């Protein structure tokens, strides 16, 4: 049986998923981004600093990440990559940390947690659990069987917390984050720093409420612990049947999301969205002692190897572009005319990035696994000992929750170090190299910008976004769908092909951002539109 999910809602951009299903199990899957990706062509013949600024308009969710990746490429082209002032590095880390929390809150409360009020769960979870799901996570204007359900009590506070985070970024970056070579075009005043600190404290109080535990206690027993101790801590929290109404939102998910933990009823999210591919991270939060989250590749068997940027390639054999397979510096964005496309073999506007020839998952789970973060590493070890894949829906959501709390913990110290009299930029007069790349960890994962100059202007600009990695042909979203059930709790309570909620759980667990991977050029009206 063929099931087409088009469009996938509650993801950014235009996405179609085609599933071949047999007895409620996905046998084959194809992810298609359905609009032309052409933003790189807009950047050709632009002055490099101007081109990097344009990339912040690729996506409304990810302007900060594109600004930072573009700035990294400019740093190398202008020969100042090793001369960035420490104050500027600190400020970039603060902006990135605030952006991580903001994006993850958006994904959880606006895009993923509303899945838990899918009618499929109404008759198969306990009345108490269903009441908690609907009273917390119901989005506005939601109806079940044509009956209005009031908005959940967690929705508006999450939006307000996101507003605080965006205001804190604005306090530091001013009107917009502009990629420049050599640092940041800012000079924060003392009152700005004090305001950022106040907003951070309020955000952390809200995260504690969402967690159901003081964030300081959580960090001490997870991030500042060992994998074994962190695992025992979370097992103890989940081992006692608890009144769901007394749990925080994250605690509720933690206790009921997986079979492998606790005595509470389980949504079996650790049994779906699995794959055996590796994990890639470009690393983030540079300090004098190295990156807080290191760069590298982690195999599905949790074997680490250091990052080699030259092992990255992009393949367009199954995308609507002229066939090529090469490193991004040599890559081109050449769409095939519609009447020449070999439909069937080619089915998407997203190319297929590969690391050393292999598909990789990128994002929070990859970042924390590569970094050896204790809680996520402890959970991964627990899954492996039971013979389960490390990659699954439960782990992706847990990684985002943990990354928010870790970022909040790190920000407390970084904000204290902000200096109103600091040096936030080194002078960069003119390009000294004709090629430069900037790699950065966006909230959704590994992001790279590769710029080539000729006669002082851009001759080629290639961008590989996190969703390009995850949603590519033969990539981890397709792999995670194949072999998974389509309905709630592993099809345990029947198969309803009209409501494939587990397939939607899986796709949304990657937080796809097709706006970063797909763009439209309307030449007839001489304008540019990003979706």
mmCIF file of C-alpha atoms in Angstrom, residues 35-263:
data_model
loop_
_atom_site.group_PDB
_atom_site.id
_atom_site.type_symbol
_atom_site.label_atom_id
_atom_site.label_comp_id
_atom_site.label_asym_id
_atom_site.label_seq_id
_atom_site.Cartn_x
_atom_site.Cartn_y
_atom_site.Cartn_z
ATOM 1 C CA UNK A 35 10.708 23.438 -4.514
ATOM 2 C CA UNK A 36 13.861 24.453 -6.357
ATOM 3 C CA UNK A 37 16.920 25.049 -4.194
ATOM 4 C CA UNK A 38 18.606 27.966 -5.882
ATOM 5 C CA UNK A 39 19.782 30.451 -3.296
ATOM 6 C CA UNK A 40 23.430 29.795 -4.123
ATOM 7 C CA UNK A 41 22.882 31.113 -7.647
ATOM 8 C CA UNK A 42 21.691 34.438 -6.237
ATOM 9 C CA UNK A 43 25.049 34.870 -4.520
ATOM 10 C CA UNK A 44 27.229 34.553 -7.639
ATOM 11 C CA UNK A 45 28.922 37.822 -8.663
ATOM 12 C CA UNK A 46 28.230 39.382 -5.270
ATOM 13 C CA UNK A 47 30.892 40.966 -3.087
ATOM 14 C CA UNK A 48 31.682 38.223 -0.509
ATOM 15 C CA UNK A 49 30.551 40.157 2.590
ATOM 16 C CA UNK A 50 27.304 41.085 0.873
ATOM 17 C CA UNK A 51 26.751 37.473 -0.221
ATOM 18 C CA UNK A 52 27.227 36.163 3.314
ATOM 19 C CA UNK A 53 24.683 38.716 4.582
ATOM 20 C CA UNK A 54 22.136 37.537 2.010
ATOM 21 C CA UNK A 55 22.309 34.004 3.430
ATOM 22 C CA UNK A 56 20.667 35.161 6.675
ATOM 23 C CA UNK A 57 17.459 35.515 4.643
ATOM 24 C CA UNK A 58 17.450 31.844 3.633
ATOM 25 C CA UNK A 59 15.205 30.927 6.536
ATOM 26 C CA UNK A 60 13.207 32.633 9.259
ATOM 27 C CA UNK A 61 14.162 29.967 11.787
ATOM 28 C CA UNK A 62 17.898 29.895 11.080
ATOM 29 C CA UNK A 63 19.251 33.417 10.315
ATOM 30 C CA UNK A 64 21.626 33.276 13.278
ATOM 31 C CA UNK A 65 23.157 29.992 12.166
ATOM 32 C CA UNK A 66 23.662 31.139 8.567
ATOM 33 C CA UNK A 67 25.189 34.392 9.807
ATOM 34 C CA UNK A 68 27.715 32.484 11.897
ATOM 35 C CA UNK A 69 28.590 29.997 9.135
ATOM 36 C CA UNK A 70 28.944 32.837 6.631
ATOM 37 C CA UNK A 71 31.131 34.751 9.069
ATOM 38 C CA UNK A 72 33.347 31.681 9.464
ATOM 39 C CA UNK A 73 33.882 31.537 5.696
ATOM 40 C CA UNK A 74 34.662 35.267 5.607
ATOM 41 C CA UNK A 75 37.117 34.873 8.507
ATOM 42 C CA UNK A 76 39.129 32.435 6.374
ATOM 43 C CA UNK A 77 38.881 34.395 3.119
ATOM 44 C CA UNK A 78 40.033 37.603 4.830
ATOM 45 C CA UNK A 79 42.813 35.766 6.667
ATOM 46 C CA UNK A 80 41.622 36.585 10.196
ATOM 47 C CA UNK A 81 40.321 33.192 11.338
ATOM 48 C CA UNK A 82 43.121 32.899 13.905
ATOM 49 C CA UNK A 83 42.809 36.519 15.051
ATOM 50 C CA UNK A 84 39.201 36.680 16.272
ATOM 51 C CA UNK A 85 39.160 38.526 19.635
ATOM 52 C CA UNK A 86 38.203 36.380 22.611
ATOM 53 C CA UNK A 87 35.364 38.803 23.407
ATOM 54 C CA UNK A 88 33.908 38.183 19.940
ATOM 55 C CA UNK A 89 34.172 34.402 20.336
ATOM 56 C CA UNK A 90 32.400 34.701 23.700
ATOM 57 C CA UNK A 91 29.624 36.825 22.179
ATOM 58 C CA UNK A 92 29.175 34.375 19.289
ATOM 59 C CA UNK A 93 28.852 31.552 21.831
ATOM 60 C CA UNK A 94 26.217 33.480 23.796
ATOM 61 C CA UNK A 95 24.196 34.206 20.667
ATOM 62 C CA UNK A 96 24.442 30.556 19.618
ATOM 63 C CA UNK A 97 23.484 29.290 23.083
ATOM 64 C CA UNK A 98 20.412 31.526 23.264
ATOM 65 C CA UNK A 99 19.478 30.486 19.726
ATOM 66 C CA UNK A 100 19.770 26.779 20.617
ATOM 67 C CA UNK A 101 17.303 27.123 23.492
ATOM 68 C CA UNK A 102 14.907 29.230 21.418
ATOM 69 C CA UNK A 103 14.903 26.825 18.471
ATOM 70 C CA UNK A 104 14.535 23.708 20.607
ATOM 71 C CA UNK A 105 11.609 25.227 22.530
ATOM 72 C CA UNK A 106 9.961 26.073 19.216
ATOM 73 C CA UNK A 107 10.451 22.545 17.927
ATOM 74 C CA UNK A 108 9.191 20.858 21.076
ATOM 75 C CA UNK A 109 6.130 22.937 21.894
ATOM 76 C CA UNK A 110 5.002 24.126 18.470
ATOM 77 C CA UNK A 111 6.086 21.312 16.160
ATOM 78 C CA UNK A 112 6.541 17.981 17.981
ATOM 79 C CA UNK A 113 4.658 17.774 21.307
ATOM 80 C CA UNK A 114 1.283 18.547 19.640
ATOM 81 C CA UNK A 115 1.605 15.044 18.121
ATOM 82 C CA UNK A 116 0.840 13.652 21.572
ATOM 83 C CA UNK A 117 -2.727 14.936 21.338
ATOM 84 C CA UNK A 118 -3.300 12.961 18.144
ATOM 85 C CA UNK A 119 -6.679 11.172 18.484
ATOM 86 C CA UNK A 120 -4.854 7.852 18.009
ATOM 87 C CA UNK A 121 -3.716 8.059 21.635
ATOM 88 C CA UNK A 122 -7.099 8.869 23.164
ATOM 89 C CA UNK A 123 -8.273 5.284 23.609
ATOM 90 C CA UNK A 124 -4.918 3.542 24.086
ATOM 91 C CA UNK A 125 -3.256 5.503 26.889
ATOM 92 C CA UNK A 126 -4.703 5.844 30.361
ATOM 93 C CA UNK A 127 -7.296 8.538 30.972
ATOM 94 C CA UNK A 128 -4.876 10.299 33.324
ATOM 95 C CA UNK A 129 -2.091 10.417 30.728
ATOM 96 C CA UNK A 130 -4.435 11.555 27.936
ATOM 97 C CA UNK A 131 -5.738 14.315 30.201
ATOM 98 C CA UNK A 132 -2.164 15.499 30.814
ATOM 99 C CA UNK A 133 -1.311 15.455 27.110
ATOM 100 C CA UNK A 134 -4.383 17.440 26.095
ATOM 101 C CA UNK A 135 -4.256 19.880 29.006
ATOM 102 C CA UNK A 136 -0.583 20.699 28.318
ATOM 103 C CA UNK A 137 0.256 20.298 24.617
ATOM 104 C CA UNK A 138 -2.906 21.083 22.637
ATOM 105 C CA UNK A 139 -2.135 23.814 20.077
ATOM 106 C CA UNK A 140 -4.534 26.713 19.379
ATOM 107 C CA UNK A 141 -7.689 26.074 17.312
ATOM 108 C CA UNK A 142 -7.314 22.284 17.658
ATOM 109 C CA UNK A 143 -10.257 19.942 17.108
ATOM 110 C CA UNK A 144 -10.709 16.219 17.745
ATOM 111 C CA UNK A 145 -13.611 14.616 15.849
ATOM 112 C CA UNK A 146 -14.780 18.158 15.064
ATOM 113 C CA UNK A 147 -14.928 19.091 18.756
ATOM 114 C CA UNK A 148 -12.834 22.072 19.877
ATOM 115 C CA UNK A 149 -10.139 21.290 22.467
ATOM 116 C CA UNK A 150 -8.883 24.207 24.589
ATOM 117 C CA UNK A 151 -5.283 25.289 24.102
ATOM 118 C CA UNK A 152 -2.851 23.513 26.432
ATOM 119 C CA UNK A 153 -1.503 25.394 29.424
ATOM 120 C CA UNK A 154 2.141 24.879 28.346
ATOM 121 C CA UNK A 155 1.780 26.474 24.920
ATOM 122 C CA UNK A 156 1.668 30.189 25.788
ATOM 123 C CA UNK A 157 4.467 30.036 28.424
ATOM 124 C CA UNK A 158 6.718 28.346 25.853
ATOM 125 C CA UNK A 159 6.041 31.160 23.386
ATOM 126 C CA UNK A 160 6.779 33.771 26.044
ATOM 127 C CA UNK A 161 10.045 32.023 26.929
ATOM 128 C CA UNK A 162 11.018 32.032 23.265
ATOM 129 C CA UNK A 163 10.248 35.775 23.174
ATOM 130 C CA UNK A 164 12.604 36.358 26.112
ATOM 131 C CA UNK A 165 15.379 34.492 24.312
ATOM 132 C CA UNK A 166 14.906 36.464 21.094
ATOM 133 C CA UNK A 167 14.939 39.710 23.076
ATOM 134 C CA UNK A 168 18.201 38.643 24.739
ATOM 135 C CA UNK A 169 19.759 37.967 21.320
ATOM 136 C CA UNK A 170 18.548 41.396 20.188
ATOM 137 C CA UNK A 171 20.157 43.012 23.255
ATOM 138 C CA UNK A 172 23.529 41.641 22.194
ATOM 139 C CA UNK A 173 23.342 41.593 18.396
ATOM 140 C CA UNK A 174 21.238 44.755 18.080
ATOM 141 C CA UNK A 175 18.879 44.922 15.088
ATOM 142 C CA UNK A 176 20.183 41.881 13.233
ATOM 143 C CA UNK A 177 23.100 39.483 13.252
ATOM 144 C CA UNK A 178 25.297 40.386 10.311
ATOM 145 C CA UNK A 179 28.164 38.108 9.296
ATOM 146 C CA UNK A 180 31.406 40.052 9.179
ATOM 147 C CA UNK A 181 35.008 38.960 8.886
ATOM 148 C CA UNK A 182 36.860 39.249 12.165
ATOM 149 C CA UNK A 183 34.138 39.083 14.823
ATOM 150 C CA UNK A 184 30.874 40.927 15.433
ATOM 151 C CA UNK A 185 29.704 44.488 14.774
ATOM 152 C CA UNK A 186 28.613 45.075 18.383
ATOM 153 C CA UNK A 187 29.596 46.906 21.550
ATOM 154 C CA UNK A 188 27.263 45.817 24.381
ATOM 155 C CA UNK A 189 26.612 48.389 27.097
ATOM 156 C CA UNK A 190 26.482 47.489 30.778
ATOM 157 C CA UNK A 191 22.708 47.838 30.836
ATOM 158 C CA UNK A 192 22.436 45.439 27.872
ATOM 159 C CA UNK A 193 24.496 42.857 29.719
ATOM 160 C CA UNK A 194 22.396 43.255 32.871
ATOM 161 C CA UNK A 195 19.206 42.846 30.839
ATOM 162 C CA UNK A 196 20.536 39.711 29.136
ATOM 163 C CA UNK A 197 21.419 38.279 32.547
ATOM 164 C CA UNK A 198 17.917 38.966 33.908
ATOM 165 C CA UNK A 199 16.277 37.366 30.889
ATOM 166 C CA UNK A 200 18.567 34.351 31.178
ATOM 167 C CA UNK A 201 17.607 33.842 34.827
ATOM 168 C CA UNK A 202 13.915 33.965 33.936
ATOM 169 C CA UNK A 203 14.436 31.492 31.094
ATOM 170 C CA UNK A 204 16.208 29.066 33.424
ATOM 171 C CA UNK A 205 13.375 29.322 35.961
ATOM 172 C CA UNK A 206 10.944 28.433 33.189
ATOM 173 C CA UNK A 207 13.093 25.509 32.050
ATOM 174 C CA UNK A 208 13.120 24.221 35.638
ATOM 175 C CA UNK A 209 9.316 24.356 35.647
ATOM 176 C CA UNK A 210 9.153 22.527 32.300
ATOM 177 C CA UNK A 211 11.559 19.912 33.629
ATOM 178 C CA UNK A 212 9.863 19.551 37.009
ATOM 179 C CA UNK A 213 13.255 19.696 38.747
ATOM 180 C CA UNK A 214 15.561 22.593 39.552
ATOM 181 C CA UNK A 215 17.910 22.953 36.617
ATOM 182 C CA UNK A 216 20.943 23.133 38.941
ATOM 183 C CA UNK A 217 20.105 19.695 40.413
ATOM 184 C CA UNK A 218 19.541 18.252 36.948
ATOM 185 C CA UNK A 219 22.845 19.553 35.553
ATOM 186 C CA UNK A 220 24.789 18.353 38.592
ATOM 187 C CA UNK A 221 23.418 14.825 38.209
ATOM 188 C CA UNK A 222 23.667 14.588 34.420
ATOM 189 C CA UNK A 223 26.018 16.945 32.552
ATOM 190 C CA UNK A 224 28.511 17.247 35.418
ATOM 191 C CA UNK A 225 28.356 13.523 36.173
ATOM 192 C CA UNK A 226 29.474 10.338 34.388
ATOM 193 C CA UNK A 227 27.439 8.332 31.859
ATOM 194 C CA UNK A 228 26.813 5.562 34.387
ATOM 195 C CA UNK A 229 25.779 7.932 37.164
ATOM 196 C CA UNK A 230 23.616 10.043 34.833
ATOM 197 C CA UNK A 231 21.828 6.903 33.632
ATOM 198 C CA UNK A 232 21.184 5.729 37.205
ATOM 199 C CA UNK A 233 19.852 9.165 38.089
ATOM 200 C CA UNK A 234 17.293 9.185 35.271
ATOM 201 C CA UNK A 235 16.384 5.531 35.903
ATOM 202 C CA UNK A 236 15.626 6.388 39.540
ATOM 203 C CA UNK A 237 13.462 9.333 38.472
ATOM 204 C CA UNK A 238 11.499 7.096 36.106
ATOM 205 C CA UNK A 239 11.405 3.942 38.261
ATOM 206 C CA UNK A 240 8.527 4.995 40.515
ATOM 207 C CA UNK A 241 4.997 5.312 39.249
ATOM 208 C CA UNK A 242 4.206 8.952 39.746
ATOM 209 C CA UNK A 243 1.137 11.143 39.572
ATOM 210 C CA UNK A 244 1.479 12.548 36.052
ATOM 211 C CA UNK A 245 -0.019 15.862 37.151
ATOM 212 C CA UNK A 246 2.973 16.451 39.422
ATOM 213 C CA UNK A 247 5.519 16.024 36.624
ATOM 214 C CA UNK A 248 6.977 18.774 34.497
ATOM 215 C CA UNK A 249 6.457 18.595 30.731
ATOM 216 C CA UNK A 250 9.924 17.210 30.083
ATOM 217 C CA UNK A 251 9.670 14.843 33.036
ATOM 218 C CA UNK A 252 6.377 13.517 31.664
ATOM 219 C CA UNK A 253 7.955 12.806 28.292
ATOM 220 C CA UNK A 254 11.021 11.267 29.908
ATOM 221 C CA UNK A 255 8.956 8.874 32.032
ATOM 222 C CA UNK A 256 6.442 7.791 29.386
ATOM 223 C CA UNK A 257 8.359 8.030 26.107
ATOM 224 C CA UNK A 258 10.427 4.839 26.235
ATOM 225 C CA UNK A 259 10.024 1.160 27.047
ATOM 226 C CA UNK A 260 13.576 0.958 28.321
ATOM 227 C CA UNK A 261 13.034 3.275 31.289
ATOM 228 C CA UNK A 262 10.739 3.204 34.293
ATOM 229 C CA UNK A 263 7.542 1.601 35.439
#
